PDB file of C-alpha atoms and ligand atoms in Angstrom:
ATOM      1  CA  MET A   1     111.465  78.974 121.246  1.00 91.00           C
ATOM      2  CA  LEU A   2     113.284  79.078 117.988  1.00 93.00           C
ATOM      3  CA  ASN A   3     115.061  82.350 117.714  1.00 98.00           C
ATOM      4  CA  PHE A   4     114.771  85.589 119.764  1.00 98.00           C
ATOM      5  CA  ILE A   5     114.611  88.229 117.573  1.00 98.00           C
ATOM      6  CA  SER A   6     111.405  90.379 118.826  1.00 98.00           C
ATOM      7  CA  VAL A   7     108.531  89.979 121.745  1.00 98.00           C
ATOM      8  CA  ASN A   8     106.694  87.998 118.837  1.00 98.00           C
ATOM      9  CA  ASP A   9     108.988  85.174 119.496  1.00 98.00           C
ATOM     10  CA  VAL A  10     107.986  85.136 123.258  1.00 98.00           C
ATOM     11  CA  LYS A  11     104.624  82.992 124.116  1.00 97.00           C
ATOM     12  CA  ASP A  12     104.441  84.248 127.773  1.00 98.00           C
ATOM     13  CA  ILE A  13     106.568  87.432 129.138  1.00 98.00           C
ATOM     14  CA  ASP A  14     105.265  87.181 132.514  1.00 98.00           C
ATOM     15  CA  ALA A  15     106.552  83.250 132.578  1.00 98.00           C
ATOM     16  CA  LEU A  16     110.249  84.455 131.401  1.00 98.00           C
ATOM     17  CA  VAL A  17     110.278  87.283 133.466  1.00 98.00           C
ATOM     18  CA  GLN A  18     109.638  84.470 136.133  1.00 98.00           C
ATOM     19  CA  GLN A  19     112.094  82.413 135.230  1.00 98.00           C
ATOM     20  CA  ALA A  20     114.827  85.053 134.837  1.00 98.00           C
ATOM     21  CA  LEU A  21     114.116  85.724 138.229  1.00 98.00           C
ATOM     22  CA  SER A  22     114.399  82.423 139.383  1.00 98.00           C
ATOM     23  CA  PHE A  23     117.471  82.477 137.849  1.00 98.00           C
ATOM     24  CA  LYS A  24     118.913  85.094 139.388  1.00 98.00           C
ATOM     25  CA  ALA A  25     118.131  83.622 142.815  1.00 98.00           C
ATOM     26  CA  ASN A  26     120.068  80.525 142.051  1.00 98.00           C
ATOM     27  CA  PRO A  27     122.020  81.168 139.208  1.00 98.00           C
ATOM     28  CA  PHE A  28     123.050  77.347 138.724  1.00 98.00           C
ATOM     29  CA  ALA A  29     119.799  75.841 138.509  1.00 98.00           C
ATOM     30  CA  ALA A  30     120.072  74.638 135.348  1.00 98.00           C
ATOM     31  CA  LYS A  31     123.870  74.469 135.020  1.00 98.00           C
ATOM     32  CA  THR A  32     123.916  71.604 133.609  1.00 98.00           C
ATOM     33  CA  ILE A  33     121.346  72.343 130.224  1.00 98.00           C
ATOM     34  CA  GLY A  34     124.094  73.781 127.966  1.00 98.00           C
ATOM     35  CA  THR A  35     126.834  70.968 128.612  1.00 98.00           C
ATOM     36  CA  GLY A  36     127.898  70.221 125.571  1.00 98.00           C
ATOM     37  CA  LYS A  37     126.898  72.897 123.739  1.00 98.00           C
ATOM     38  CA  ARG A  38     128.566  76.114 122.007  1.00 98.00           C
ATOM     39  CA  ILE A  39     127.589  79.373 121.819  1.00 98.00           C
ATOM     40  CA  GLY A  40     129.015  82.189 118.969  1.00 98.00           C
ATOM     41  CA  LEU A  41     128.629  85.785 119.699  1.00 98.00           C
ATOM     42  CA  LEU A  42     128.824  87.857 116.410  1.00 98.00           C
ATOM     43  CA  PHE A  43     129.417  91.814 116.936  1.00 97.00           C
ATOM     44  CA  LEU A  44     129.011  93.649 113.834  1.00 96.00           C
ATOM     45  CA  ASN A  45     128.996  96.663 116.491  1.00 95.00           C
ATOM     46  CA  PRO A  46     130.342  97.437 119.953  1.00 94.00           C
ATOM     47  CA  SER A  47     128.846  96.445 123.221  1.00 96.00           C
ATOM     48  CA  LEU A  48     129.818  96.448 127.024  1.00 98.00           C
ATOM     49  CA  ARG A  49     126.288  95.072 128.623  1.00 98.00           C
ATOM     50  CA  THR A  50     125.025  92.690 126.041  1.00 98.00           C
ATOM     51  CA  ARG A  51     128.804  90.664 125.396  1.00 98.00           C
ATOM     52  CA  LEU A  52     129.563  90.075 128.817  1.00 98.00           C
ATOM     53  CA  SER A  53     126.093  89.579 130.442  1.00 98.00           C
ATOM     54  CA  THR A  54     125.541  86.654 127.920  1.00 98.00           C
ATOM     55  CA  GLN A  55     128.522  85.126 128.154  1.00 98.00           C
ATOM     56  CA  VAL A  56     128.339  85.445 131.941  1.00 98.00           C
ATOM     57  CA  ALA A  57     124.535  83.898 131.452  1.00 98.00           C
ATOM     58  CA  ALA A  58     126.188  81.327 128.595  1.00 98.00           C
ATOM     59  CA  ALA A  59     128.651  80.130 131.022  1.00 98.00           C
ATOM     60  CA  ASN A  60     125.717  79.687 134.161  1.00 98.00           C
ATOM     61  CA  LEU A  61     123.893  77.160 131.743  1.00 98.00           C
ATOM     62  CA  GLY A  62     127.265  75.130 131.187  1.00 98.00           C
ATOM     63  CA  MET A  63     127.630  76.404 127.485  1.00 98.00           C
ATOM     64  CA  GLU A  64     130.984  77.393 125.951  1.00 98.00           C
ATOM     65  CA  ALA A  65     130.493  80.948 124.586  1.00 98.00           C
ATOM     66  CA  ILE A  66     133.091  82.203 122.038  1.00 98.00           C
ATOM     67  CA  VAL A  67     133.131  86.050 120.859  1.00 98.00           C
ATOM     68  CA  PHE A  68     133.721  87.134 117.554  1.00 97.00           C
ATOM     69  CA  ASN A  69     134.262  90.984 116.744  1.00 96.00           C
ATOM     70  CA  VAL A  70     133.232  90.346 113.275  1.00 93.00           C
ATOM     71  CA  ASP A  71     133.396  94.494 112.531  1.00 90.00           C
ATOM     72  CA  LYS A  72     137.129  94.227 114.009  1.00 93.00           C
ATOM     73  CA  ASP A  73     138.555  91.054 113.038  1.00 94.00           C
ATOM     74  CA  GLY A  74     136.265  89.362 110.355  1.00 93.00           C
ATOM     75  CA  TRP A  75     136.063  90.016 106.709  1.00 96.00           C
ATOM     76  CA  ALA A  76     133.648  92.370 105.595  1.00 96.00           C
ATOM     77  CA  LEU A  77     130.732  90.551 104.324  1.00 97.00           C
ATOM     78  CA  GLU A  78     127.930  90.782 101.668  1.00 97.00           C
ATOM     79  CA  PHE A  79     124.533  90.609 102.309  1.00 97.00           C
ATOM     80  CA  THR A  80     122.684  91.312  99.331  1.00 96.00           C
ATOM     81  CA  GLU A  81     121.406  88.380  97.295  1.00 97.00           C
ATOM     82  CA  GLY A  82     123.100  88.245  93.885  1.00 97.00           C
ATOM     83  CA  ALA A  83     125.348  90.652  94.444  1.00 98.00           C
ATOM     84  CA  ILE A  84     128.278  91.324  92.248  1.00 98.00           C
ATOM     85  CA  MET A  85     130.674  91.248  94.932  1.00 98.00           C
ATOM     86  CA  ASN A  86     133.638  93.714  93.266  1.00 98.00           C
ATOM     87  CA  GLY A  87     133.777  96.444  96.185  1.00 97.00           C
ATOM     88  CA  THR A  88     134.790  95.799  99.435  1.00 96.00           C
ATOM     89  CA  THR A  89     132.956  93.140 100.656  1.00 97.00           C
ATOM     90  CA  VAL A  90     135.047  90.313 100.982  1.00 97.00           C
ATOM     91  CA  GLU A  91     132.631  87.176 101.945  1.00 97.00           C
ATOM     92  CA  HIS A  92     128.505  86.465 101.535  1.00 98.00           C
ATOM     93  CA  ILE A  93     126.769  85.585 104.328  1.00 98.00           C
ATOM     94  CA  LYS A  94     125.263  82.457 101.972  1.00 98.00           C
ATOM     95  CA  ASP A  95     128.840  81.591 102.637  1.00 98.00           C
ATOM     96  CA  ALA A  96     129.643  82.413 106.025  1.00 98.00           C
ATOM     97  CA  ALA A  97     126.719  82.069 108.084  1.00 98.00           C
ATOM     98  CA  PRO A  98     126.183  78.391 107.182  1.00 98.00           C
ATOM     99  CA  VAL A  99     130.011  77.638 108.347  1.00 98.00           C
ATOM    100  CA  LEU A 100     129.108  79.471 111.875  1.00 98.00           C
ATOM    101  CA  GLY A 101     126.335  77.402 111.973  1.00 98.00           C
ATOM    102  CA  SER A 102     128.396  74.261 112.108  1.00 98.00           C
ATOM    103  CA  TYR A 103     130.876  75.652 114.567  1.00 98.00           C
ATOM    104  CA  PHE A 104     127.819  76.541 117.148  1.00 98.00           C
ATOM    105  CA  ASP A 105     124.502  75.564 118.264  1.00 98.00           C
ATOM    106  CA  ILE A 106     123.265  79.382 118.985  1.00 98.00           C
ATOM    107  CA  LEU A 107     124.566  82.287 117.119  1.00 98.00           C
ATOM    108  CA  CYS A 108     123.899  85.353 118.623  1.00 98.00           C
ATOM    109  CA  VAL A 109     124.041  88.974 116.636  1.00 98.00           C
ATOM    110  CA  ARG A 110     124.904  92.172 117.355  1.00 98.00           C
ATOM    111  CA  THR A 111     124.170  94.991 114.325  1.00 97.00           C
ATOM    112  CA  PHE A 112     123.299  98.596 113.822  1.00 96.00           C
ATOM    113  CA  PRO A 113     121.373 100.430 111.568  1.00 97.00           C
ATOM    114  CA  SER A 114     123.334 102.658 109.149  1.00 96.00           C
ATOM    115  CA  LEU A 115     120.728 104.917 110.026  1.00 97.00           C
ATOM    116  CA  GLN A 116     120.898 106.249 105.992  1.00 97.00           C
ATOM    117  CA  ASN A 117     118.630 104.395 104.390  1.00 96.00           C
ATOM    118  CA  ARG A 118     115.089 103.675 106.638  1.00 98.00           C
ATOM    119  CA  GLU A 119     114.180 101.176 104.245  1.00 97.00           C
ATOM    120  CA  ASP A 120     117.284  98.356 104.502  1.00 95.00           C
ATOM    121  CA  ASP A 121     117.607  98.864 107.789  1.00 97.00           C
ATOM    122  CA  TYR A 122     113.470  98.400 109.267  1.00 98.00           C
ATOM    123  CA  ALA A 123     113.828  95.410 106.269  1.00 98.00           C
ATOM    124  CA  GLU A 124     116.307  94.127 108.847  1.00 98.00           C
ATOM    125  CA  MET A 125     118.101  92.376 106.532  1.00 96.00           C
ATOM    126  CA  VAL A 126     121.472  91.396 108.259  1.00 97.00           C
ATOM    127  CA  MET A 127     119.434  89.745 111.093  1.00 98.00           C
ATOM    128  CA  ASN A 128     116.998  88.148 108.357  1.00 98.00           C
ATOM    129  CA  GLN A 129     120.131  86.784 106.550  1.00 98.00           C
ATOM    130  CA  PHE A 130     121.854  85.252 109.413  1.00 98.00           C
ATOM    131  CA  ILE A 131     118.544  83.438 110.336  1.00 98.00           C
ATOM    132  CA  LYS A 132     117.836  82.602 106.650  1.00 98.00           C
ATOM    133  CA  TYR A 133     121.567  80.826 106.566  1.00 98.00           C
ATOM    134  CA  ALA A 134     123.139  79.877 109.937  1.00 98.00           C
ATOM    135  CA  GLY A 135     120.549  76.693 110.447  1.00 98.00           C
ATOM    136  CA  VAL A 136     120.618  77.094 113.901  1.00 98.00           C
ATOM    137  CA  PRO A 137     118.873  79.415 116.706  1.00 98.00           C
ATOM    138  CA  VAL A 138     119.762  82.834 116.204  1.00 98.00           C
ATOM    139  CA  VAL A 139     119.522  85.337 119.032  1.00 98.00           C
ATOM    140  CA  SER A 140     119.265  89.103 118.504  1.00 98.00           C
ATOM    141  CA  LEU A 141     121.933  90.922 120.681  1.00 98.00           C
ATOM    142  CA  GLU A 142     120.761  94.158 119.295  1.00 98.00           C
ATOM    143  CA  SER A 143     119.558  95.095 115.933  1.00 98.00           C
ATOM    144  CA  ALA A 144     118.854  97.877 113.206  1.00 98.00           C
ATOM    145  CA  THR A 145     115.416  98.504 114.708  1.00 98.00           C
ATOM    146  CA  LEU A 146     115.098  96.038 118.459  1.00 98.00           C
ATOM    147  CA  HIS A 147     116.847  95.240 121.535  1.00 98.00           C
ATOM    148  CA  PRO A 148     114.712  92.532 122.556  1.00 98.00           C
ATOM    149  CA  LEU A 149     117.190  91.339 125.369  1.00 98.00           C
ATOM    150  CA  GLN A 150     117.266  94.954 127.137  1.00 98.00           C
ATOM    151  CA  SER A 151     113.586  94.957 126.500  1.00 98.00           C
ATOM    152  CA  LEU A 152     113.438  91.931 128.577  1.00 98.00           C
ATOM    153  CA  THR A 153     115.610  92.873 131.318  1.00 98.00           C
ATOM    154  CA  ASP A 154     113.485  96.222 131.773  1.00 98.00           C
ATOM    155  CA  ILE A 155     110.687  94.403 132.429  1.00 98.00           C
ATOM    156  CA  ILE A 156     112.476  92.055 134.967  1.00 98.00           C
ATOM    157  CA  THR A 157     113.221  95.233 136.372  1.00 98.00           C
ATOM    158  CA  ILE A 158     110.019  97.266 136.564  1.00 98.00           C
ATOM    159  CA  THR A 159     108.539  93.633 137.726  1.00 98.00           C
ATOM    160  CA  GLU A 160     111.209  93.690 140.729  1.00 98.00           C
ATOM    161  CA  ALA A 161     110.687  97.219 141.350  1.00 98.00           C
ATOM    162  CA  TYR A 162     106.497  97.581 141.602  1.00 98.00           C
ATOM    163  CA  LYS A 163     104.839  96.122 144.370  1.00 95.00           C
ATOM    164  CA  GLU A 164     101.290  97.575 144.152  1.00 95.00           C
ATOM    165  CA  THR A 165      98.374  95.888 142.411  1.00 93.00           C
ATOM    166  CA  THR A 166      97.351  99.081 140.328  1.00 96.00           C
ATOM    167  CA  LYS A 167      99.249  99.439 137.061  1.00 97.00           C
ATOM    168  CA  PRO A 168     102.549 101.766 137.187  1.00 98.00           C
ATOM    169  CA  LYS A 169     102.621 104.709 134.813  1.00 98.00           C
ATOM    170  CA  ILE A 170     105.556 104.056 132.708  1.00 98.00           C
ATOM    171  CA  VAL A 171     107.286 107.060 130.566  1.00 98.00           C
ATOM    172  CA  LEU A 172     109.449 106.739 128.113  1.00 98.00           C
ATOM    173  CA  SER A 173     111.155 109.923 127.825  1.00 98.00           C
ATOM    174  CA  TRP A 174     113.277 111.073 124.847  1.00 97.00           C
ATOM    175  CA  ALA A 175     116.491 112.535 125.745  1.00 97.00           C
ATOM    176  CA  PRO A 176     118.708 115.091 123.978  1.00 96.00           C
ATOM    177  CA  HIS A 177     122.272 112.870 123.148  1.00 95.00           C
ATOM    178  CA  VAL A 178     125.494 114.586 120.806  1.00 94.00           C
ATOM    179  CA  LYS A 179     125.145 111.689 118.241  1.00 95.00           C
ATOM    180  CA  ALA A 180     122.542 110.355 116.190  1.00 96.00           C
ATOM    181  CA  LEU A 181     121.337 107.261 118.023  1.00 98.00           C
ATOM    182  CA  PRO A 182     119.258 104.197 116.538  1.00 98.00           C
ATOM    183  CA  GLN A 183     115.895 103.960 117.608  1.00 98.00           C
ATOM    184  CA  CYS A 184     116.168 100.125 118.769  1.00 98.00           C
ATOM    185  CA  VAL A 185     115.821 100.392 122.343  1.00 98.00           C
ATOM    186  CA  ALA A 186     112.881 102.907 122.142  1.00 98.00           C
ATOM    187  CA  ASN A 187     111.262 100.870 119.392  1.00 98.00           C
ATOM    188  CA  SER A 188     111.775  97.286 121.482  1.00 98.00           C
ATOM    189  CA  PHE A 189     110.789  99.120 124.904  1.00 98.00           C
ATOM    190  CA  ALA A 190     107.347 100.525 123.581  1.00 98.00           C
ATOM    191  CA  GLN A 191     106.590  96.621 121.641  1.00 98.00           C
ATOM    192  CA  TRP A 192     107.187  94.701 124.534  1.00 98.00           C
ATOM    193  CA  ILE A 193     105.586  97.566 127.018  1.00 98.00           C
ATOM    194  CA  ASN A 194     102.249  97.142 124.714  1.00 98.00           C
ATOM    195  CA  ALA A 195     102.420  93.540 124.486  1.00 98.00           C
ATOM    196  CA  TRP A 196     102.876  92.821 128.203  1.00 98.00           C
ATOM    197  CA  ASP A 197      99.994  94.961 128.609  1.00 95.00           C
ATOM    198  CA  LYS A 198     100.462  95.833 132.217  1.00 97.00           C
ATOM    199  CA  ALA A 199     101.069  99.590 132.056  1.00 97.00           C
ATOM    200  CA  GLN A 200      99.704 103.275 131.370  1.00 98.00           C
ATOM    201  CA  PHE A 201     102.171 103.779 128.648  1.00 98.00           C
ATOM    202  CA  VAL A 202     102.988 107.649 127.552  1.00 98.00           C
ATOM    203  CA  ILE A 203     106.051 108.372 125.409  1.00 98.00           C
ATOM    204  CA  THR A 204     107.063 111.916 125.314  1.00 98.00           C
ATOM    205  CA  HIS A 205     109.244 113.543 123.211  1.00 97.00           C
ATOM    206  CA  PRO A 206     110.087 116.882 120.957  1.00 96.00           C
ATOM    207  CA  LYS A 207     108.026 117.141 117.866  1.00 95.00           C
ATOM    208  CA  GLY A 208     109.854 115.422 114.935  1.00 95.00           C
ATOM    209  CA  TYR A 209     110.680 112.345 117.101  1.00 97.00           C
ATOM    210  CA  GLU A 210     107.904 110.238 116.301  1.00 98.00           C
ATOM    211  CA  LEU A 211     108.751 106.437 116.431  1.00 98.00           C
ATOM    212  CA  ASP A 212     107.112 103.986 113.969  1.00 98.00           C
ATOM    213  CA  LYS A 213     103.737 103.618 115.128  1.00 98.00           C
ATOM    214  CA  ALA A 214     104.236  99.845 114.102  1.00 98.00           C
ATOM    215  CA  PHE A 215     106.062  99.609 117.382  1.00 98.00           C
ATOM    216  CA  THR A 216     104.486 102.392 119.956  1.00 98.00           C
ATOM    217  CA  GLY A 217     100.602 101.245 118.598  1.00 97.00           C
ATOM    218  CA  ASN A 218      98.234 102.718 121.023  1.00 94.00           C
ATOM    219  CA  ALA A 219     100.795 104.457 123.360  1.00 97.00           C
ATOM    220  CA  THR A 220      99.693 108.097 124.295  1.00 98.00           C
ATOM    221  CA  VAL A 221     101.981 110.197 123.192  1.00 98.00           C
ATOM    222  CA  VAL A 222     102.599 113.552 124.477  1.00 97.00           C
ATOM    223  CA  HIS A 223     105.134 116.507 123.270  1.00 96.00           C
ATOM    224  CA  GLU A 224     105.079 118.526 126.897  1.00 96.00           C
ATOM    225  CA  GLN A 225     107.469 116.660 128.894  1.00 97.00           C
ATOM    226  CA  ASP A 226     106.517 118.103 132.262  1.00 97.00           C
ATOM    227  CA  GLU A 227     102.806 116.847 131.634  1.00 98.00           C
ATOM    228  CA  ALA A 228     103.863 113.492 130.527  1.00 98.00           C
ATOM    229  CA  LEU A 229     106.074 112.993 134.024  1.00 98.00           C
ATOM    230  CA  GLU A 230     102.651 113.937 136.440  1.00 98.00           C
ATOM    231  CA  ALA A 231     101.961 111.048 138.690  1.00 98.00           C
ATOM    232  CA  ALA A 232     104.644 108.749 136.668  1.00 98.00           C
ATOM    233  CA  ASP A 233     105.989 105.706 138.638  1.00 98.00           C
ATOM    234  CA  PHE A 234     108.442 104.682 136.347  1.00 98.00           C
ATOM    235  CA  VAL A 235     110.577 107.304 133.943  1.00 98.00           C
ATOM    236  CA  TYR A 236     112.656 105.315 131.102  1.00 98.00           C
ATOM    237  CA  VAL A 237     114.972 107.918 129.410  1.00 98.00           C
ATOM    238  CA  LYS A 238     116.789 107.463 125.929  1.00 98.00           C
ATOM    239  CA  ASN A 239     117.687 109.224 123.079  1.00 97.00           C
ATOM    240  CA  TRP A 240     117.169 108.281 119.700  1.00 98.00           C
ATOM    241  CA  SER A 241     117.345 110.104 116.301  1.00 98.00           C
ATOM    242  CA  ALA A 242     114.453 110.953 114.156  1.00 98.00           C
ATOM    243  CA  TYR A 243     112.557 107.898 112.693  1.00 98.00           C
ATOM    244  CA  HIS A 244     110.553 110.115 109.548  1.00 97.00           C
ATOM    245  CA  ASP A 245     113.360 112.289 109.095  1.00 97.00           C
ATOM    246  CA  TYR A 246     115.480 109.448 108.558  1.00 98.00           C
ATOM    247  CA  GLY A 247     118.902 109.048 111.394  1.00 98.00           C
ATOM    248  CA  LYS A 248     118.684 112.985 111.683  1.00 97.00           C
ATOM    249  CA  ILE A 249     118.997 115.466 114.576  1.00 95.00           C
ATOM    250  CA  ILE A 250     115.965 117.551 114.601  1.00 90.00           C
ATOM    251  CA  SER A 251     116.919 119.473 117.893  1.00 80.00           C
ATOM    252  CA  THR A 252     119.479 119.011 120.438  1.00 73.00           C
ATOM    253  CA  GLY A 253     116.830 119.783 122.828  1.00 75.00           C
ATOM    254  CA  SER A 254     118.947 120.266 126.004  1.00 84.00           C
ATOM    255  CA  ASP A 255     116.249 121.078 128.136  1.00 94.00           C
ATOM    256  CA  TRP A 256     114.775 117.462 127.653  1.00 96.00           C
ATOM    257  CA  MET A 257     117.667 116.201 130.031  1.00 96.00           C
ATOM    258  CA  LEU A 258     116.128 115.037 133.338  1.00 95.00           C
ATOM    259  CA  THR A 259     116.783 116.491 136.407  1.00 93.00           C
ATOM    260  CA  ASN A 260     115.368 115.814 139.975  1.00 94.00           C
ATOM    261  CA  ASN A 261     113.999 119.153 139.544  1.00 94.00           C
ATOM    262  CA  LYS A 262     111.548 117.336 136.847  1.00 95.00           C
ATOM    263  CA  LEU A 263     110.951 114.554 138.465  1.00 96.00           C
ATOM    264  CA  SER A 264     108.852 116.577 141.616  1.00 95.00           C
ATOM    265  CA  ASN A 265     105.619 115.998 140.045  1.00 96.00           C
ATOM    266  CA  THR A 266     105.853 111.897 139.859  1.00 98.00           C
ATOM    267  CA  ASN A 267     105.069 109.423 142.026  1.00 97.00           C
ATOM    268  CA  ASN A 268     108.456 109.194 143.216  1.00 97.00           C
ATOM    269  CA  ALA A 269     109.353 107.492 140.187  1.00 98.00           C
ATOM    270  CA  LYS A 270     112.144 105.042 139.604  1.00 98.00           C
ATOM    271  CA  ILE A 271     114.790 105.978 136.283  1.00 98.00           C
ATOM    272  CA  MET A 272     115.547 103.734 134.079  1.00 98.00           C
ATOM    273  CA  HIS A 273     118.340 103.678 131.418  1.00 98.00           C
ATOM    274  CA  CYS A 274     119.911 100.871 129.332  1.00 98.00           C
ATOM    275  CA  LEU A 275     123.283 102.425 129.488  1.00 98.00           C
ATOM    276  CA  PRO A 276     125.882 103.686 128.406  1.00 98.00           C
ATOM    277  CA  VAL A 277     124.228 106.885 128.950  1.00 98.00           C
ATOM    278  CA  ARG A 278     126.097 110.586 128.569  1.00 97.00           C
ATOM    279  CA  ARG A 279     125.761 111.979 131.927  1.00 97.00           C
ATOM    280  CA  ASN A 280     124.683 115.606 132.136  1.00 96.00           C
ATOM    281  CA  VAL A 281     123.303 115.201 128.457  1.00 96.00           C
ATOM    282  CA  GLU A 282     120.678 112.412 129.044  1.00 96.00           C
ATOM    283  CA  LEU A 283     120.524 112.467 132.731  1.00 96.00           C
ATOM    284  CA  SER A 284     121.858 114.659 135.458  1.00 95.00           C
ATOM    285  CA  ASP A 285     124.576 113.016 137.832  1.00 97.00           C
ATOM    286  CA  GLU A 286     122.139 113.164 140.876  1.00 96.00           C
ATOM    287  CA  ILE A 287     119.599 111.283 139.254  1.00 97.00           C
ATOM    288  CA  LEU A 288     122.141 108.773 138.267  1.00 97.00           C
ATOM    289  CA  ASP A 289     123.850 108.723 141.482  1.00 97.00           C
ATOM    290  CA  GLY A 290     120.770 108.843 143.532  1.00 96.00           C
ATOM    291  CA  SER A 291     118.363 106.254 145.440  1.00 96.00           C
ATOM    292  CA  ASN A 292     115.604 106.240 142.894  1.00 97.00           C
ATOM    293  CA  SER A 293     117.754 105.084 140.102  1.00 98.00           C
ATOM    294  CA  LEU A 294     117.373 101.623 138.668  1.00 98.00           C
ATOM    295  CA  VAL A 295     120.241 102.029 135.833  1.00 98.00           C
ATOM    296  CA  THR A 296     122.614  99.382 137.510  1.00 98.00           C
ATOM    297  CA  GLN A 297     120.408  96.820 139.073  1.00 98.00           C
ATOM    298  CA  GLN A 298     118.558  97.288 135.190  1.00 98.00           C
ATOM    299  CA  ALA A 299     122.045  96.297 133.741  1.00 98.00           C
ATOM    300  CA  GLY A 300     122.731  93.463 136.100  1.00 98.00           C
ATOM    301  CA  ASN A 301     119.623  91.890 135.282  1.00 98.00           C
ATOM    302  CA  ARG A 302     120.832  91.479 131.370  1.00 98.00           C
ATOM    303  CA  VAL A 303     122.604  88.196 132.833  1.00 99.00           C
ATOM    304  CA  TRP A 304     119.015  86.847 134.017  1.00 99.00           C
ATOM    305  CA  ALA A 305     116.962  88.116 130.961  1.00 99.00           C
ATOM    306  CA  ALA A 306     120.118  86.236 128.355  1.00 98.00           C
ATOM    307  CA  GLN A 307     120.024  82.963 130.961  1.00 98.00           C
ATOM    308  CA  ALA A 308     115.982  82.910 130.518  1.00 98.00           C
ATOM    309  CA  VAL A 309     115.960  83.156 126.978  1.00 98.00           C
ATOM    310  CA  LEU A 310     118.638  80.739 126.539  1.00 98.00           C
ATOM    311  CA  ALA A 311     117.532  78.483 128.478  1.00 98.00           C
ATOM    312  CA  GLU A 312     114.383  78.474 126.711  1.00 98.00           C
ATOM    313  CA  ILE A 313     116.202  77.951 123.200  1.00 98.00           C
ATOM    314  CA  LEU A 314     118.123  74.993 124.890  1.00 98.00           C
ATOM    315  CA  LYS A 315     114.775  73.297 126.027  1.00 97.00           C
ATOM    316  CA  SER A 316     113.445  73.486 122.269  1.00 94.00           C
ATOM    317  CA  MET A 317     116.537  72.094 120.669  1.00 92.00           C
TER     318      MET A 317
HETATM  319  N1   CP B   1     122.497  98.196 127.196  1.00 84.40           N
HETATM  320  C1   CP B   1     123.513  97.485 126.234  1.00 84.40           C
HETATM  321  O1   CP B   1     122.833  97.050 125.080  1.00 84.40           O
HETATM  322  O2   CP B   1     124.909  97.807 126.322  1.00 84.40           O
HETATM  323  P1   CP B   1     126.258  97.715 125.337  1.00 84.40           P
HETATM  324  O3   CP B   1     125.766  98.397 124.400  1.00 84.40           O
HETATM  325  O4   CP B   1     126.936  97.905 126.162  1.00 84.40           O
HETATM  326  O5   CP B   1     125.908  95.963 125.437  1.00 84.40           O
END
């Protein structure tokens, strides 16, 4: 594996999941594979889980991890080729990325979309410019359109939780939120579940929240939440802002908050969310604190997802 930006960088999803579960059972099985290697974690946006789980994963592999909050502590970076830099940006990525590449063996980057300009966000300019100029492997810690470490974690968690031989029914259910959020987690989950091809996949959202078909593919889309939830084994709850009316909150849709009452038609569904979650807006307390919630297990699995990915990259260096 050279970079980890999307599911397209993964040859065999199940093998990566099994590697992650093997690390979960034995965290220090490859504790020297990263000895003498340094990993840079660059944050252009906030994080709790991604930052800490990747640091723990790197330490388990013997690597030194250095975190840099670019948004707070770095120079304002310019990403546009040929820019005349007489405005607010101070340093071009062409100059900064090779320097970072000389300090680190692997570079990890978190960058959120603007939600102002869909064309620019979906071109993934920030991530692509790091890949172009860093000269070392780049790992996405969430980009403008995707969150691959989260999606790998999600499949690890589903694999752990589902022991039947039939395909599980997985429902991605839009949830209300007070802020306009990126489509990354939903795009990425859809992309990975489609590539995994081991589930019956349904997406449910109010009209107007259609995602980019490049990621949802042939997933069934249902606008009635109750209908979508019928016989579900897993319900993945997530807010996203509109893709077509880009970055907008079309409706607050408070009736889309998932509650125990709505789960009565499911197959005793397990509930997932990437966190952070707005309690009693996206999901009710009763669900988050109930026995069917997988959210803590899911967030814990972020370590093993990151460790499996970093180990793959280290093996190919
Ligand atoms: N799920 C997730 O990416 O969490 P953080 O934003 O806290 O890293």
